[in-house]
Short mmCIF file of C-alpha atoms and ligand atoms in Angstrom, two decimals:
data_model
loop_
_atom_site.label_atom_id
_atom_site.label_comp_id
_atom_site.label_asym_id
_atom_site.label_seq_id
_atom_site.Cartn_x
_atom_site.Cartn_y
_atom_site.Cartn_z
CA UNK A 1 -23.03 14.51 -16.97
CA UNK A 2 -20.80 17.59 -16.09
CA UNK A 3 -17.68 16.54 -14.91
CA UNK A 4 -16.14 18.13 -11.81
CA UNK A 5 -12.85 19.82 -11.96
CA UNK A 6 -10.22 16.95 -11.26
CA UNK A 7 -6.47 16.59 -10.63
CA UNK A 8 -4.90 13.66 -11.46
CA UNK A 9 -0.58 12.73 -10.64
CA UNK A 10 1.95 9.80 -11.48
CA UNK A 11 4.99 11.29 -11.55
CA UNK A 12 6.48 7.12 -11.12
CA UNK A 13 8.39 5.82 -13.74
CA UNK A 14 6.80 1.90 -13.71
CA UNK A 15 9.33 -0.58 -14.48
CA UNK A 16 7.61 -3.86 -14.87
CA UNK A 17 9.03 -7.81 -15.73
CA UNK A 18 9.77 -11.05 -14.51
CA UNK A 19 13.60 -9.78 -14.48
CA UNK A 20 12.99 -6.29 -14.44
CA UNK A 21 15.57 -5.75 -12.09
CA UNK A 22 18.42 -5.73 -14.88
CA UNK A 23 17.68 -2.73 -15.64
CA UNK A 24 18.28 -1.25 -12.17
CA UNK A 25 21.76 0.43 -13.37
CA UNK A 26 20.14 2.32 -16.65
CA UNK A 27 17.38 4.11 -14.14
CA UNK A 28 20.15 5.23 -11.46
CA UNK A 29 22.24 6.45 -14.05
CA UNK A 30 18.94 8.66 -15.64
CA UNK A 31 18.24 10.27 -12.30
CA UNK A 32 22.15 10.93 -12.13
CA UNK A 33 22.79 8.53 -9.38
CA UNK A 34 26.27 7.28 -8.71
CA UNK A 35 26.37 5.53 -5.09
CA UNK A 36 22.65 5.13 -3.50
CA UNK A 37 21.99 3.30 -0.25
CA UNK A 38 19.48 0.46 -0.43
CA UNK A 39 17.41 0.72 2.14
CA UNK A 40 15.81 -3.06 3.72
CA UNK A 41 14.79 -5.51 6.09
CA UNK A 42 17.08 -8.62 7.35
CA UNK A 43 14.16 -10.59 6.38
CA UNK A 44 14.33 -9.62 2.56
CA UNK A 45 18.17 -10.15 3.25
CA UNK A 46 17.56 -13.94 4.58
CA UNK A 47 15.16 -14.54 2.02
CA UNK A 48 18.50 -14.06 -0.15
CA UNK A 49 16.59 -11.45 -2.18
CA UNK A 50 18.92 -8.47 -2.46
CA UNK A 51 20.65 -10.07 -4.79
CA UNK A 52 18.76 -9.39 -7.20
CA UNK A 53 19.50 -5.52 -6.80
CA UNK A 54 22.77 -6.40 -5.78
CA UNK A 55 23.95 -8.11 -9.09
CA UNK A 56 23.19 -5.38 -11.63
CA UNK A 57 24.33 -2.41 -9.13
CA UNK A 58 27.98 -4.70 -9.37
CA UNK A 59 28.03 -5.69 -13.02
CA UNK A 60 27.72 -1.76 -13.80
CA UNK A 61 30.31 -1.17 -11.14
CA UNK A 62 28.57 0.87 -8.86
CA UNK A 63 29.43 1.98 -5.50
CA UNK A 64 26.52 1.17 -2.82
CA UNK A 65 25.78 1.14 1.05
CA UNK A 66 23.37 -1.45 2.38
CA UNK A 67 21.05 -0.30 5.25
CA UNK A 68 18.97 -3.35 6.85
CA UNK A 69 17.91 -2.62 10.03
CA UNK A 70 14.77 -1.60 9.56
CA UNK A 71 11.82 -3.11 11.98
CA UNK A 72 8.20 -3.71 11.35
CA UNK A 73 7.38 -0.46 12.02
CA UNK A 74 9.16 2.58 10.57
CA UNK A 75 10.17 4.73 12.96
CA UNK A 76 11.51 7.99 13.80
CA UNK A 77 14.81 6.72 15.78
CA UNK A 78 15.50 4.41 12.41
CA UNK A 79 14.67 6.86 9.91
CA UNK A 80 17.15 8.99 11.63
CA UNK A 81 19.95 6.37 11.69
CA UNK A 82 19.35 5.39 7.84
CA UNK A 83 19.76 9.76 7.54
CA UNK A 84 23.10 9.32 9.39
CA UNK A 85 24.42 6.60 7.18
CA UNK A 86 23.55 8.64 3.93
CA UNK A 87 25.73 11.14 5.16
CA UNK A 88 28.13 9.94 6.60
CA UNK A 89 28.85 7.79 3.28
CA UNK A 90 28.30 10.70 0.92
CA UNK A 91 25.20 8.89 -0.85
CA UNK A 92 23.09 10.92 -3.10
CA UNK A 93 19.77 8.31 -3.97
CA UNK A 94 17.73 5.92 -2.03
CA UNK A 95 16.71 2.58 -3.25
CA UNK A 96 14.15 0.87 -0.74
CA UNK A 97 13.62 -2.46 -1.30
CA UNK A 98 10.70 -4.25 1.09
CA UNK A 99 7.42 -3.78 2.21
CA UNK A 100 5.42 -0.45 3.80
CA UNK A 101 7.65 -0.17 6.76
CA UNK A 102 11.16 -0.17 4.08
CA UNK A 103 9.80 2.15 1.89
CA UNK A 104 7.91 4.65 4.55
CA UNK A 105 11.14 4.63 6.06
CA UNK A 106 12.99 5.87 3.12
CA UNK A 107 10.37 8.36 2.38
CA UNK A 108 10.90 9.37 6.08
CA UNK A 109 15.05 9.52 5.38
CA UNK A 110 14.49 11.28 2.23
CA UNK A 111 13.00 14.37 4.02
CA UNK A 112 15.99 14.94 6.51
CA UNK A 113 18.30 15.01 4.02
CA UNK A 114 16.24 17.39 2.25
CA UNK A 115 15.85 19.54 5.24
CA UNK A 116 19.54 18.41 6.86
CA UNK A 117 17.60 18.44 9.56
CA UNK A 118 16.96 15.83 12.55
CA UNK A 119 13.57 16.23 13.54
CA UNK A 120 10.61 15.55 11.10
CA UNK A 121 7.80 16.05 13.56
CA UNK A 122 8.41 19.93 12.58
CA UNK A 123 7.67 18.74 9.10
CA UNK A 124 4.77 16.70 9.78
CA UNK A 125 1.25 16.92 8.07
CA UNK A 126 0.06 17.16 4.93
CA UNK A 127 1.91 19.39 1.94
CA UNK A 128 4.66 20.96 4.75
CA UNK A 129 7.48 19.66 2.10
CA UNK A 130 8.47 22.33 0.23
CA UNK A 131 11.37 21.37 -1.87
CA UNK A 132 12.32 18.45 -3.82
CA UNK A 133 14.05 15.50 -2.47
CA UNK A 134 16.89 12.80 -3.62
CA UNK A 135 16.12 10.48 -6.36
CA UNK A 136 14.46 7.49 -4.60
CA UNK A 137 13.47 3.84 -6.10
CA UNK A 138 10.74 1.61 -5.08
CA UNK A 139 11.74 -2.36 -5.00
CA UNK A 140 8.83 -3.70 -3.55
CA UNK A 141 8.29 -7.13 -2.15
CA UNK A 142 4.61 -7.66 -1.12
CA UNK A 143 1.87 -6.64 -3.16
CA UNK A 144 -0.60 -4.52 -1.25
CA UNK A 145 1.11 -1.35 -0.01
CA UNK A 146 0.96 0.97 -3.19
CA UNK A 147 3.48 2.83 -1.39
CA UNK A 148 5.98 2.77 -4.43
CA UNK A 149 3.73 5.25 -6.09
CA UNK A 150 1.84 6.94 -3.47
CA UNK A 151 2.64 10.52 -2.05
CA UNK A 152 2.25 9.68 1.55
CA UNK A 153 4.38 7.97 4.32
CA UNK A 154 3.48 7.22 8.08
CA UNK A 155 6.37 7.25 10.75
CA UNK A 156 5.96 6.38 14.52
CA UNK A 157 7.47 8.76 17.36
CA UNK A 158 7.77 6.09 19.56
CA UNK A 159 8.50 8.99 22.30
CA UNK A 160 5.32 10.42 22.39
CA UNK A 161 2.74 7.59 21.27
CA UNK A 162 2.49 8.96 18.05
CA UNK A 163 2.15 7.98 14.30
CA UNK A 164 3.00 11.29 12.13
CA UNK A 165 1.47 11.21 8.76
CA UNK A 166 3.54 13.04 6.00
CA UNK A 167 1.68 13.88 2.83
CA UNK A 168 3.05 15.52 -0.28
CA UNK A 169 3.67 15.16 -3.93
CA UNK A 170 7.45 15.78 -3.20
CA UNK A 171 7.64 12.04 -1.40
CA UNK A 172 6.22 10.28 -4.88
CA UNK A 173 9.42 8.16 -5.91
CA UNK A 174 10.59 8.59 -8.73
CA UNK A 175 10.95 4.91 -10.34
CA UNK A 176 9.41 1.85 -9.10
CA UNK A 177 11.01 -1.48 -10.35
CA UNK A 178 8.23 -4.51 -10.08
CA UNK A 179 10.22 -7.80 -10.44
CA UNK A 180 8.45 -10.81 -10.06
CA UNK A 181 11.49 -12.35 -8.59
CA UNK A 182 11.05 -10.31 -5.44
CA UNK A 183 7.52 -11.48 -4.51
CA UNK A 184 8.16 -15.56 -4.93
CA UNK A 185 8.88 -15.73 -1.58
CA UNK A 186 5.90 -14.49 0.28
CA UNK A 187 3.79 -16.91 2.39
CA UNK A 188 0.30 -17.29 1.89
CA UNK A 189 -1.00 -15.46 4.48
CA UNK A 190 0.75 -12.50 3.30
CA UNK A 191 -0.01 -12.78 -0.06
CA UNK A 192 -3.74 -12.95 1.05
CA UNK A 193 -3.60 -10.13 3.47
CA UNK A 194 -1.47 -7.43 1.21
CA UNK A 195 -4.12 -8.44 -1.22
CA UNK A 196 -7.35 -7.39 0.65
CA UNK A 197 -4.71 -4.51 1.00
CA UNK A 198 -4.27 -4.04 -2.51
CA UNK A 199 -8.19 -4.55 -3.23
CA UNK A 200 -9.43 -1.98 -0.48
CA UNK A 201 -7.57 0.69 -1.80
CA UNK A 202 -8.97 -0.28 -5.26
CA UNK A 203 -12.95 -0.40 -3.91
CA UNK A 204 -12.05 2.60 -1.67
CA UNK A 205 -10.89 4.81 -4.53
CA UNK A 206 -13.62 3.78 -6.85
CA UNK A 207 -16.56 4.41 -4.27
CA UNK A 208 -14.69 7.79 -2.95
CA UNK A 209 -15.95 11.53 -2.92
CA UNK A 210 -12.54 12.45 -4.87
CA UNK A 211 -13.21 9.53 -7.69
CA UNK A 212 -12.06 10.63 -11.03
CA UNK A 213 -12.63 8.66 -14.33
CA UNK A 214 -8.70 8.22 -14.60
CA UNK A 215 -8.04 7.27 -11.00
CA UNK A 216 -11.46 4.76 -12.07
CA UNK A 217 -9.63 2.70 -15.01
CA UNK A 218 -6.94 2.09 -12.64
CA UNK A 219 -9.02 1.10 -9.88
CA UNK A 220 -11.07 -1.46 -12.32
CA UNK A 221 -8.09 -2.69 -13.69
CA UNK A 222 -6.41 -3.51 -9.86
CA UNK A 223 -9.84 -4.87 -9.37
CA UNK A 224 -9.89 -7.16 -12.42
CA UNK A 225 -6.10 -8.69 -12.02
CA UNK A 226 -6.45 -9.40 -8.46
CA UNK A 227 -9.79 -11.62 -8.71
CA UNK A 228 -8.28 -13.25 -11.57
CA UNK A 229 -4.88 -14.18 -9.62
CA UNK A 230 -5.50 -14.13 -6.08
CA UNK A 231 -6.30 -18.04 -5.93
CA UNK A 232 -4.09 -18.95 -8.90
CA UNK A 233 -1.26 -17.03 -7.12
CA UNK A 234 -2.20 -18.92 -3.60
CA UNK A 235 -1.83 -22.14 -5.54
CA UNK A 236 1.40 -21.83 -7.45
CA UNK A 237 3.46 -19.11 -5.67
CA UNK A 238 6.71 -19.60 -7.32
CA UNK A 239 4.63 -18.93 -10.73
CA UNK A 240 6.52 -15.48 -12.12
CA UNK A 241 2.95 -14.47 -14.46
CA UNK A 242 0.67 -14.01 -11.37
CA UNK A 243 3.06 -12.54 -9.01
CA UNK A 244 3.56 -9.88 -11.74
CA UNK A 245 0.10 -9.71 -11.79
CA UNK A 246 -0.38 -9.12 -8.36
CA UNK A 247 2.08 -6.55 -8.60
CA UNK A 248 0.53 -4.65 -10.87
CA UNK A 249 -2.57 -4.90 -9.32
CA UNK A 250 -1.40 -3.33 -6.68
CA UNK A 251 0.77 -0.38 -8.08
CA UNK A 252 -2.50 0.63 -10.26
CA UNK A 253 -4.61 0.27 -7.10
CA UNK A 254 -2.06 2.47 -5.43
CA UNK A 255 -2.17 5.09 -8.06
CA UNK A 256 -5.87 5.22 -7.74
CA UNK A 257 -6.21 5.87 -4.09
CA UNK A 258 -2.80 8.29 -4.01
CA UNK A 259 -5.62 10.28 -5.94
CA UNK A 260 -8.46 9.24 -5.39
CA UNK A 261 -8.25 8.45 -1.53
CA UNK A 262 -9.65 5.50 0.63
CA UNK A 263 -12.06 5.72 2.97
CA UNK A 264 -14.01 4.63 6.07
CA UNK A 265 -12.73 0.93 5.60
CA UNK A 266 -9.15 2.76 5.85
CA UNK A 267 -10.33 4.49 8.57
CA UNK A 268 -11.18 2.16 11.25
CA UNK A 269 -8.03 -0.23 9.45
CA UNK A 270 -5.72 2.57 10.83
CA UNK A 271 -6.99 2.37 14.39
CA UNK A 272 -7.01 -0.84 14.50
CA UNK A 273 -3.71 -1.08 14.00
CA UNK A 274 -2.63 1.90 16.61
CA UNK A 275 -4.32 -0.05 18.91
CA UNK A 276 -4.40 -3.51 18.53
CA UNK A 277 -1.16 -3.88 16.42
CA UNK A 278 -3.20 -6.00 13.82
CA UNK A 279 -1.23 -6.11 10.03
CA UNK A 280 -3.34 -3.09 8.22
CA UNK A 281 -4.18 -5.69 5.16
CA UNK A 282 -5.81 -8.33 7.99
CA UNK A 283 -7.56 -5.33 9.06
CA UNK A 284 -8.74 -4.68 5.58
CA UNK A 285 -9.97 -8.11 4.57
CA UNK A 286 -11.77 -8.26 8.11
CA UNK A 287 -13.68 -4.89 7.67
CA UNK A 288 -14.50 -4.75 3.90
CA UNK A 289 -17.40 -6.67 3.89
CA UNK A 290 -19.39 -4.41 6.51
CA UNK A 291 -17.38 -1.58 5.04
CA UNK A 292 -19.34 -2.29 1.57
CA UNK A 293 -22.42 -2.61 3.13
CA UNK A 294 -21.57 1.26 4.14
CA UNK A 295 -20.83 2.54 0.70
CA UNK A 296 -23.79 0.87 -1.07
CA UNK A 297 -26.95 3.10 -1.11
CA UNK A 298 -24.68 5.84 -2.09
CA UNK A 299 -22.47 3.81 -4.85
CA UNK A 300 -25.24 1.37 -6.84
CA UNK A 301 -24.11 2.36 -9.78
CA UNK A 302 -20.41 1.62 -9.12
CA UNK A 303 -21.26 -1.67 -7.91
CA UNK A 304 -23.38 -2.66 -10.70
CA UNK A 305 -19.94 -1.87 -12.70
CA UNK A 306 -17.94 -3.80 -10.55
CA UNK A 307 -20.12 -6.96 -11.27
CA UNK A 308 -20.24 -6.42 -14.78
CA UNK A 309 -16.77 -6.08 -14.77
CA UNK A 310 -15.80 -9.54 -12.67
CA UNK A 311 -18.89 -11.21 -14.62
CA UNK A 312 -16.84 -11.08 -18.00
CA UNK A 313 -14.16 -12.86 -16.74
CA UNK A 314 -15.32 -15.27 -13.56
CA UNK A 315 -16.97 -18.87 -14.43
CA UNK A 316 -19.36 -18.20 -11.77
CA UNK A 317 -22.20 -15.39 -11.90
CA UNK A 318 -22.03 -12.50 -9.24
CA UNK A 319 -25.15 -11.32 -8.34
CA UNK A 320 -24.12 -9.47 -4.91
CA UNK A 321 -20.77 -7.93 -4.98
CA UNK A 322 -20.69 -8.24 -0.78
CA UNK A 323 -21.59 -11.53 -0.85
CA UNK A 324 -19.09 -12.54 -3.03
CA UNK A 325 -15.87 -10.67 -1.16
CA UNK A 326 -17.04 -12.90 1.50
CA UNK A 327 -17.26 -15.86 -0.32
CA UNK A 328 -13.68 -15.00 -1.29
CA UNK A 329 -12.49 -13.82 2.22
CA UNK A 330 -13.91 -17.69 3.30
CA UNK A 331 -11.87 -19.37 0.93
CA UNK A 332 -8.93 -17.35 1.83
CA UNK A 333 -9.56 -18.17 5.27
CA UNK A 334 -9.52 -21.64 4.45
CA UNK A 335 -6.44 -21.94 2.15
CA UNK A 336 -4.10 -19.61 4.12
CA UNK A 337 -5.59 -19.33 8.03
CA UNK A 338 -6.08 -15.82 7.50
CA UNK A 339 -8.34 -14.07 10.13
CA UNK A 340 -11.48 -13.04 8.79
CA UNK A 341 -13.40 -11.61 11.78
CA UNK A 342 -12.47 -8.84 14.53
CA UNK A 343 -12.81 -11.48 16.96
CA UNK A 344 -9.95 -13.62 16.05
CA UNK A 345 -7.64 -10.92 16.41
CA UNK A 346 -8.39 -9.88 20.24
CA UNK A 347 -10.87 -6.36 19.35
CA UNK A 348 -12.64 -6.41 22.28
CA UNK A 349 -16.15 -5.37 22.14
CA UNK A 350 -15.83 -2.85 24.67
CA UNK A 351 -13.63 -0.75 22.99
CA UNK A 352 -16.00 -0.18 19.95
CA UNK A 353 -16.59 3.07 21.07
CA UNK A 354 -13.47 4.06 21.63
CA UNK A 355 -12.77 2.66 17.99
CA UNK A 356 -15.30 4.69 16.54
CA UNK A 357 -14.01 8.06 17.69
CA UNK A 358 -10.76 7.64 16.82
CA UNK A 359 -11.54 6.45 13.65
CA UNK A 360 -13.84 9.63 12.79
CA UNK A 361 -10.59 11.23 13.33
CA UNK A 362 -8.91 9.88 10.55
CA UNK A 363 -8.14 11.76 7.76
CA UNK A 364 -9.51 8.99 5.13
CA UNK A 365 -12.76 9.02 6.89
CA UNK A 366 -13.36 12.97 4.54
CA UNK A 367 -13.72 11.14 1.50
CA UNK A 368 -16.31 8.55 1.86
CA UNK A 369 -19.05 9.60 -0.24
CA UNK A 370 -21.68 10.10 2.17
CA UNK A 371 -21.96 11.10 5.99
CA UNK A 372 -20.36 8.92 8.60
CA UNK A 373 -21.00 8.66 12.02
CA UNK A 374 -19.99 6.70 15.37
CA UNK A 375 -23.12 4.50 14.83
CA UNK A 376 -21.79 3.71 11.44
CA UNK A 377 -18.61 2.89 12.29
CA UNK A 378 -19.75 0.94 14.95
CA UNK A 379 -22.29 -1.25 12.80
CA UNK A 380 -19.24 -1.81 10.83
CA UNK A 381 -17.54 -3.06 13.63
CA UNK A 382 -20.28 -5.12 14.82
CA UNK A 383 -21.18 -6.67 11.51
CA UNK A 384 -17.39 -7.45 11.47
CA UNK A 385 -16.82 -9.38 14.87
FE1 LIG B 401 -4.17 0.26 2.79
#
């Protein structure tokens, strides 16, 4: 079979070990970094786990400012504020260290002082960055996001009731440093939802119109370490070996969609979460089931892979790939209370509609693999309540 013409990009440095942290000081000093501000959360900051980037930054005897303000959500107003403090304390890097809110945030930071300007709605959009920006690092502390290798950031304009998307290759960081250390702490719930996170991009990107055979081994192998750790990790959090895992998992699932793209599970996840304010990786573990269901006349043959694959390694035989992410959804349900169905999480039925419009208006809805339309998206839904 003629391959298609194909691009393929990881310009990330992956940095990854139990401890991999101690070597924090040798990558600022390669991208020429001599006082960064560390971008966070006050939760990673109660959880006591900025020491960890805190102790090698000192050892080395380097000069840093600590940012932790940021909220849930990114947003423009704090994006502009972590801008300020970068000036005003004559920074030249960024290390964010946190989830997809820390580290879109950073992305979002990184562009003003690119531009030196203070509004990024101008620059809104996908490839509008046309220059390259400050060294930034990726510390992340969930595994689901991908974010510390993906090209692509998402900032609300609380203002105007908007989110603006930013895509370009520019807004790749430069290192990412996956410590197991930083993950230990992460309740079960989240470590179950920023999994389904973590697994839809992985599905997505296989089953996708832009699939490429390299953005495929990364894809199988996200696939492979996160059925073989999700319960093990569930059951023994503190152990180091499957939070790495999980962390790996997600960075190669993350490289896989940053080329390969999601799709229509992504989709309706997004307006879900405009609307209803539901965490994006509940959204994903709720809808991938009837999202499946979508890709499957058009994707046998990747599904047939996918069970070979999890049948080398599993005890117990897959027959039905769908059947068995719900299986595993159940358990999860079970073991961590997280919400497996649209109608635990107050979607209301008569906003399905609604749902399905916006959704077709999503830009990850252009690379599912076949045509999809509101009654799709709203068999999806229903299948999902
Ligand atoms: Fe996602």
């Amino acid at each position: 079979m003629k391959t298609s013409l194909f691009e393929f990009f990881v310009p990330t440095k992956i940095l990854a070990g139990e401890d991999s942290l101690s070597n924090l000081f040798y990558e600022l000093s390669l991208l020429n970094s001599k006082k960064p501000i560390i971008v966070t959360d006050k939760g990673i900051v109660n959880a006591g786990l900025l020491k960890y980037v805190e102790q090698p930054l000192r050892e080395a005897g380097i000069e840093y400012i600590i940012f932790d303000e940021v909220p849930p959500d990114s947003s423009l107003k704090i994006v502009k504020n972590i801008y300020e403090i970068y000036k005003q304390s004559s920074c030249d890097s960024i290390i964010a260290v946190g989830g997809g809110s820390v580290i879109d945030s950073a992305k979002g930071a990184n562009i003003l002082i690119a531009y030196n300007s203070e509004d990024l709605a101008d620059i809104a959009g996908a490839d509008r960055i046309d220059r390259k920006l400050k060294p930034l690092i990726v510390i992340p502390t969930t595994s689901g996001t991908g974010s510390e290798v993906t090209s692509v950031a998402v900032i609300a304009d609380e203002e105007n009731g908007l989110k603006l998307p930013f895509a370009s290759q520019f807004l790749i960081p430069d290192v990412t440093v996956l410590d197991a250390r930083m993950t230990l702490s992460l309740p079960p719930i989240m470590t179950a939802a920023t999994a389904m996170d973590a697994l839809t991009h992985a599905l997505e990107a296989y089953l996708s119109l832009q699939k490429n055979p390299i953005s495929d081994s990364f894809s199988l192998t996200a696939i492979k370490l996160i059925f073989q750790n999700l319960y093990k990790v569930i059951d023994d959090p503190k152990n180091r070996e499957y939070r790495l895992n999980m962390m790996i998992a997600s960075t190669c699932a993350g490289v896989a969609f940053s080329n390969a793209m999601v799709g229509i599970v992504h989709a309706i996840g997004h307006t879900l979460g405009g609307m209803y304010k539901i965490p994006h990786g509940v959204a994903m573990g709720i809808l991938l089931p009837a999202g499946l269901e979508f890709y499957y006349d058009t994707r046998k043959a990747e599904f047939e892979e996918i069970i070979k694959l999890l049948n080398n390694f599993l005890e117990e035989k897959v027959k039905d790939l769908i059947e068995y992410v719900r299986n595993v959804l159940t358990r999860l349900n079970a073991l961590t209370n997280l919400p497996i169905k649209l109608s635990d999480v107050g979607v209301r039925k008569s906003d399905f509609d609604n749902i399905a419009k916006m959704s077709l208006n999503d830009g990850s809805i252009v690379f599912t693999p076949k045509y999809a339309g509101i009654d799709d998206i709203i068999k999806i839904l229903e299948v999902s309540y």
